[in-house]
Short mmCIF file of C-alpha atoms in Angstrom, two decimals:
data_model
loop_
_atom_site.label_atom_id
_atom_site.label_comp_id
_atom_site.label_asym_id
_atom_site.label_seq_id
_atom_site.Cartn_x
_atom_site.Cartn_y
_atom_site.Cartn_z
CA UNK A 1 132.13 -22.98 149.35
CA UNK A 2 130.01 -20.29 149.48
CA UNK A 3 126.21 -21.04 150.17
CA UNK A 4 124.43 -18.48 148.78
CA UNK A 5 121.20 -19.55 150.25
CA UNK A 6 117.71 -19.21 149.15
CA UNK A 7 115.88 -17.22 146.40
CA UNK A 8 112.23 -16.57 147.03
CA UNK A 9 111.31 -16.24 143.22
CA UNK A 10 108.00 -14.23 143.46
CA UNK A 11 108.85 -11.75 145.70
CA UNK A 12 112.49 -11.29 145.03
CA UNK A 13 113.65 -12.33 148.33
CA UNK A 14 117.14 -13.49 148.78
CA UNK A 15 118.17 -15.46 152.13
CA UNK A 16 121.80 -15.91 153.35
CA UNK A 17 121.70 -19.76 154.77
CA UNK A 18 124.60 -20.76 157.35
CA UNK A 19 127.01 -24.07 156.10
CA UNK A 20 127.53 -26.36 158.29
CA UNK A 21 130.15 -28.89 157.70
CA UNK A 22 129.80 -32.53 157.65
CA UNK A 23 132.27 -34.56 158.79
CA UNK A 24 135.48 -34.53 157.25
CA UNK A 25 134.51 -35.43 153.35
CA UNK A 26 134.05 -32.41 152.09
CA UNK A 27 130.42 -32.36 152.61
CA UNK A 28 128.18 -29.22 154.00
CA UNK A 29 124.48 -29.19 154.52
CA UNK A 30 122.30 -26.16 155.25
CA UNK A 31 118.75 -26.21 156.47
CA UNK A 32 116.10 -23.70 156.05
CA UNK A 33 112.33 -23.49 156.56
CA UNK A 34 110.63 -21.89 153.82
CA UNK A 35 107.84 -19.46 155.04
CA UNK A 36 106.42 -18.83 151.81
CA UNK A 37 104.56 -21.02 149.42
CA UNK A 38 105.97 -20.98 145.74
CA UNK A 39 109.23 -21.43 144.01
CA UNK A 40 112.34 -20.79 145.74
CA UNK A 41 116.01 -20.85 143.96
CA UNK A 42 119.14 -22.34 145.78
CA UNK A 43 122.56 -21.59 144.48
CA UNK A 44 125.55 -22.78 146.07
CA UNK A 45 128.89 -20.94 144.86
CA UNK A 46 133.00 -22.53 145.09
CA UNK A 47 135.06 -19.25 145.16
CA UNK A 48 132.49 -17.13 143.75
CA UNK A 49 131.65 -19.98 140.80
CA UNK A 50 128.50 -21.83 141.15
CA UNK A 51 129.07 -25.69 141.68
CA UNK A 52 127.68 -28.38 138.85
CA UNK A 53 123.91 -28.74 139.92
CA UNK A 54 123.52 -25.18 141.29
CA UNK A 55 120.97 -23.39 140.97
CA UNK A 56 118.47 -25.83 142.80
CA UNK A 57 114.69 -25.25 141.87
CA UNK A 58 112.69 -26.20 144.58
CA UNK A 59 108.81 -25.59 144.92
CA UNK A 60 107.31 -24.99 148.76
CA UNK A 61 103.68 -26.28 149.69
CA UNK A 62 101.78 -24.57 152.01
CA UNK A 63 101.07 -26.70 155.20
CA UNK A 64 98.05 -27.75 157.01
CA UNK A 65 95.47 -25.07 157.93
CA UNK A 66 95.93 -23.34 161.33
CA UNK A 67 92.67 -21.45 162.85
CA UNK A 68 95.12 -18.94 164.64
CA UNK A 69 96.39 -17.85 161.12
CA UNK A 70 92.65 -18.64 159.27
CA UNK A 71 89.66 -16.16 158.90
CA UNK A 72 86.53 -15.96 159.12
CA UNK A 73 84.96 -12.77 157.38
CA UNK A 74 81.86 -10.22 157.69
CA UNK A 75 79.24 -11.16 155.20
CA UNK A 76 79.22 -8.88 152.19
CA UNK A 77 75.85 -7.54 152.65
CA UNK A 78 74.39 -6.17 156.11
CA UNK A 79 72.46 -9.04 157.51
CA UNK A 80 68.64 -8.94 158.22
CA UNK A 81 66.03 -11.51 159.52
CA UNK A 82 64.33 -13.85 157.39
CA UNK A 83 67.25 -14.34 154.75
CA UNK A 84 70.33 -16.64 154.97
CA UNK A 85 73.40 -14.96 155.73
CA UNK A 86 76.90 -15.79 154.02
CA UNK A 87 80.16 -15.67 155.27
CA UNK A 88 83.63 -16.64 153.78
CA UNK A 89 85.85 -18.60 155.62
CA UNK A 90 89.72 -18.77 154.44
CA UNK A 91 92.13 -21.58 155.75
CA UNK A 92 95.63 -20.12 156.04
CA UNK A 93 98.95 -22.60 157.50
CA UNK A 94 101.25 -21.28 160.61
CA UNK A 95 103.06 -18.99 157.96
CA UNK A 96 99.55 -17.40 156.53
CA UNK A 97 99.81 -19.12 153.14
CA UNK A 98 96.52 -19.65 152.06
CA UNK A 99 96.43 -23.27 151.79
CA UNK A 100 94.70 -23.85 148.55
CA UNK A 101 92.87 -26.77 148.50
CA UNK A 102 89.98 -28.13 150.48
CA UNK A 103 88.86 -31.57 152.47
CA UNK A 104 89.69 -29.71 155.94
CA UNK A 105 86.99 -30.33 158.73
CA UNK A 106 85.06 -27.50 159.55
CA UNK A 107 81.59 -26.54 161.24
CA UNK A 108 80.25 -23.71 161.61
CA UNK A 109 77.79 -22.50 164.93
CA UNK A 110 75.47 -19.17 164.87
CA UNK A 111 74.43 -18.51 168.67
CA UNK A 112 71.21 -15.80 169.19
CA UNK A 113 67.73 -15.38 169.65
CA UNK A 114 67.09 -17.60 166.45
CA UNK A 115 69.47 -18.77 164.70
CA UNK A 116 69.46 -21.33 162.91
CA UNK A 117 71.54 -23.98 161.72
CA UNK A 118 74.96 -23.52 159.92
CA UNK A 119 75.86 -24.75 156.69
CA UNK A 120 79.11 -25.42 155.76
CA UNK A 121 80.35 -25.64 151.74
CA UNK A 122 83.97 -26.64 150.68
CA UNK A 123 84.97 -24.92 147.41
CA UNK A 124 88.10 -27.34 146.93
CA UNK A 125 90.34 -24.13 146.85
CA UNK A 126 91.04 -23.59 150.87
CA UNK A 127 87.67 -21.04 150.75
CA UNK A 128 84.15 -22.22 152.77
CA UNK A 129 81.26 -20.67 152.66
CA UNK A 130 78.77 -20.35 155.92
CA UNK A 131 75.47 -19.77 155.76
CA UNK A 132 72.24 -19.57 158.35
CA UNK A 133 69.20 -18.03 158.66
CA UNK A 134 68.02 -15.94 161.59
CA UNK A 135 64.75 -15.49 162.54
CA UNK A 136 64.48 -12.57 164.69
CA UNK A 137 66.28 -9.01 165.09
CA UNK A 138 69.21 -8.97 167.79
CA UNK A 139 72.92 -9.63 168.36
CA UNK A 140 74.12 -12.99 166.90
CA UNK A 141 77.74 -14.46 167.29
CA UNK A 142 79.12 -16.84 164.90
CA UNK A 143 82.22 -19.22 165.74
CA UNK A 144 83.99 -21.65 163.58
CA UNK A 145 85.79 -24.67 164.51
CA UNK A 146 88.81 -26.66 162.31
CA UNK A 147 89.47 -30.52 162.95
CA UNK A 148 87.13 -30.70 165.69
CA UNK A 149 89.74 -28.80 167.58
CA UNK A 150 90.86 -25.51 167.56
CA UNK A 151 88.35 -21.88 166.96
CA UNK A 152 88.45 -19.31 164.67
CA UNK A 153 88.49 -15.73 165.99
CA UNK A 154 84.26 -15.16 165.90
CA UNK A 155 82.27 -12.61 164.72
CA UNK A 156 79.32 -10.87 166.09
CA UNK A 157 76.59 -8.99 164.31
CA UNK A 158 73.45 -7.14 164.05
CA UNK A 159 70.24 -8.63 162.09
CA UNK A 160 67.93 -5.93 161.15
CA UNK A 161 64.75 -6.87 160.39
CA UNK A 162 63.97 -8.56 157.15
CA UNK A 163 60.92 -9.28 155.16
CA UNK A 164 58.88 -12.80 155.96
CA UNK A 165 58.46 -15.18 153.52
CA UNK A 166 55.02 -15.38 152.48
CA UNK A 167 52.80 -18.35 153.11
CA UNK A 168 52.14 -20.69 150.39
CA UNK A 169 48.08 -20.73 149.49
CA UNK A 170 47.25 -23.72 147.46
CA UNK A 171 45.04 -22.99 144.44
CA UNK A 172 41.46 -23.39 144.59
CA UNK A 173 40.12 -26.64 143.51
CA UNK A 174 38.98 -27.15 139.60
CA UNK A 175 35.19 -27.11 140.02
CA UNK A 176 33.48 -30.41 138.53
CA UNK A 177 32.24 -29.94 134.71
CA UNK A 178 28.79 -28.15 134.73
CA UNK A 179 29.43 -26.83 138.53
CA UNK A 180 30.64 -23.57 139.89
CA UNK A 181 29.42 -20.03 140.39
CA UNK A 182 26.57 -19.60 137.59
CA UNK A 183 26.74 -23.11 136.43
CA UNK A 184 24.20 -24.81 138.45
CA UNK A 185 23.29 -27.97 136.86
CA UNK A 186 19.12 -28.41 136.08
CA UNK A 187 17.70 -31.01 138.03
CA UNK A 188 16.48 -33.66 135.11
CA UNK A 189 12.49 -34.28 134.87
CA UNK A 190 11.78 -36.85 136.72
CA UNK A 191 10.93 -40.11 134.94
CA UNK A 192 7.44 -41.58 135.13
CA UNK A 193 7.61 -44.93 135.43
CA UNK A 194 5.76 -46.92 132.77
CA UNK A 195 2.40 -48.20 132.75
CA UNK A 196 1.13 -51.53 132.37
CA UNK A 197 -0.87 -52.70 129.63
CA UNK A 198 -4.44 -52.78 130.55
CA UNK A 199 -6.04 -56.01 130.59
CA UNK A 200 -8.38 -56.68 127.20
CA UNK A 201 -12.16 -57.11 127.45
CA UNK A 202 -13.87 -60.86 128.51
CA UNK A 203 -15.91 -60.12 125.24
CA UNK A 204 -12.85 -59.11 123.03
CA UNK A 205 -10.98 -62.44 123.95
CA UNK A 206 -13.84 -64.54 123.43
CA UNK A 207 -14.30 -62.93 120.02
CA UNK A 208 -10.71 -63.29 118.97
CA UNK A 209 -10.91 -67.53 120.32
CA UNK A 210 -11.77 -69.62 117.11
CA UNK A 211 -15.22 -70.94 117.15
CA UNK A 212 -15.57 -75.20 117.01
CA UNK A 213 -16.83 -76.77 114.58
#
């Protein structure tokens, strides 16, 4: 038979495989080890026919992230002090298919006069996103690690200087009703206390007392 090997679909690619015999049956096997993610067409041929079953459609994965084949890139914007700074991280595998899906480790480190702490996001599509904040101008190297294991190539950069965040003033107080500038509460008149009835007259009483009889 003759193997004509395997199609790459989306770029148009077509790979002559070597048959190796098996045995004494009749039966051949060929390996190969797809480099590209997608589909891929295999057609096996008897005398220049194409045996029952061929073509084979067979669809290629890409394989677990490798940080020698991943990148980490430049933020978009130039980076200055006082204002997180983003950077896009792509996981590719040992071929430098983009994966395409997330739940891979990775952490992120910033390294400076004041940087700050790096936070990692995982957009589900093989894409992270880095962020930190640096607080003063100066060099600043970032590095990225996968699985606890291997690095990414790093970057360093410049921060220029940004502008400070301002500080937060609370708002005055709500003066008290009837207090505040121009609104000072009169003192109330004081309150004389009230005076006792003055006693009535010895003469007056005796008057008013009923006379006996």
């Amino acid at each position: 038979p003759d193997f004509e090997g395997s199609e790459d679909v989306m770029r148009r690619e077509h790979i002559e495989l070597p048959l190796k015999q098996k045995g004494g049956m009749g039966e051949y096997e060929a390996v190969y080890d797809p480099h590209i993610r997608g589909l891929h067409v295999v057609r096996v041929k008897l005398n220049g026919v194409e045996i029952a079953g061929s073509p084979v459609q067979v669809t290629c994965t890409p394989g677990p992230p490798v940080a020698s084949k991943s990148r980490l890139l430049h933020p978009a914007v130039p980076p200055v002090t006082h204002t997180p700074c983003t950077m896009r991280i792509e996981l590719h595998d040992r071929f430098g298919n983009p994966v395409g899906k997330g739940g891979a480790k990775v952490d992120g480190r910033a390294m400076g006069a004041a940087a700050g702490q790096c936070t990692v996001e995982d957009h589900q599509d093989g894409n992270y996103s880095l962020s930190f904040t640096a607080n003063a101008i100066g060099d600043y190297k970032v590095t990225v690690r996968l699985e606890n294991k291997d690095e990414l190539a790093p970057i360093s950069m410049y921060f220029a200087e940004g502008k400070k965040p301002k500080m937060f003033e609370a708002p005055p107080a709500a003066a008290a009703p009837g207090k505040g500038p121009g609104k000072e509460r009169a003192p109330s008149p004081a309150t004389a206390p009230a005076a006792a009835p003055a006693a009535a007259p010895a003469a007056a009483l005796a008057a008013a007392a009923p006379s006996s009889p």
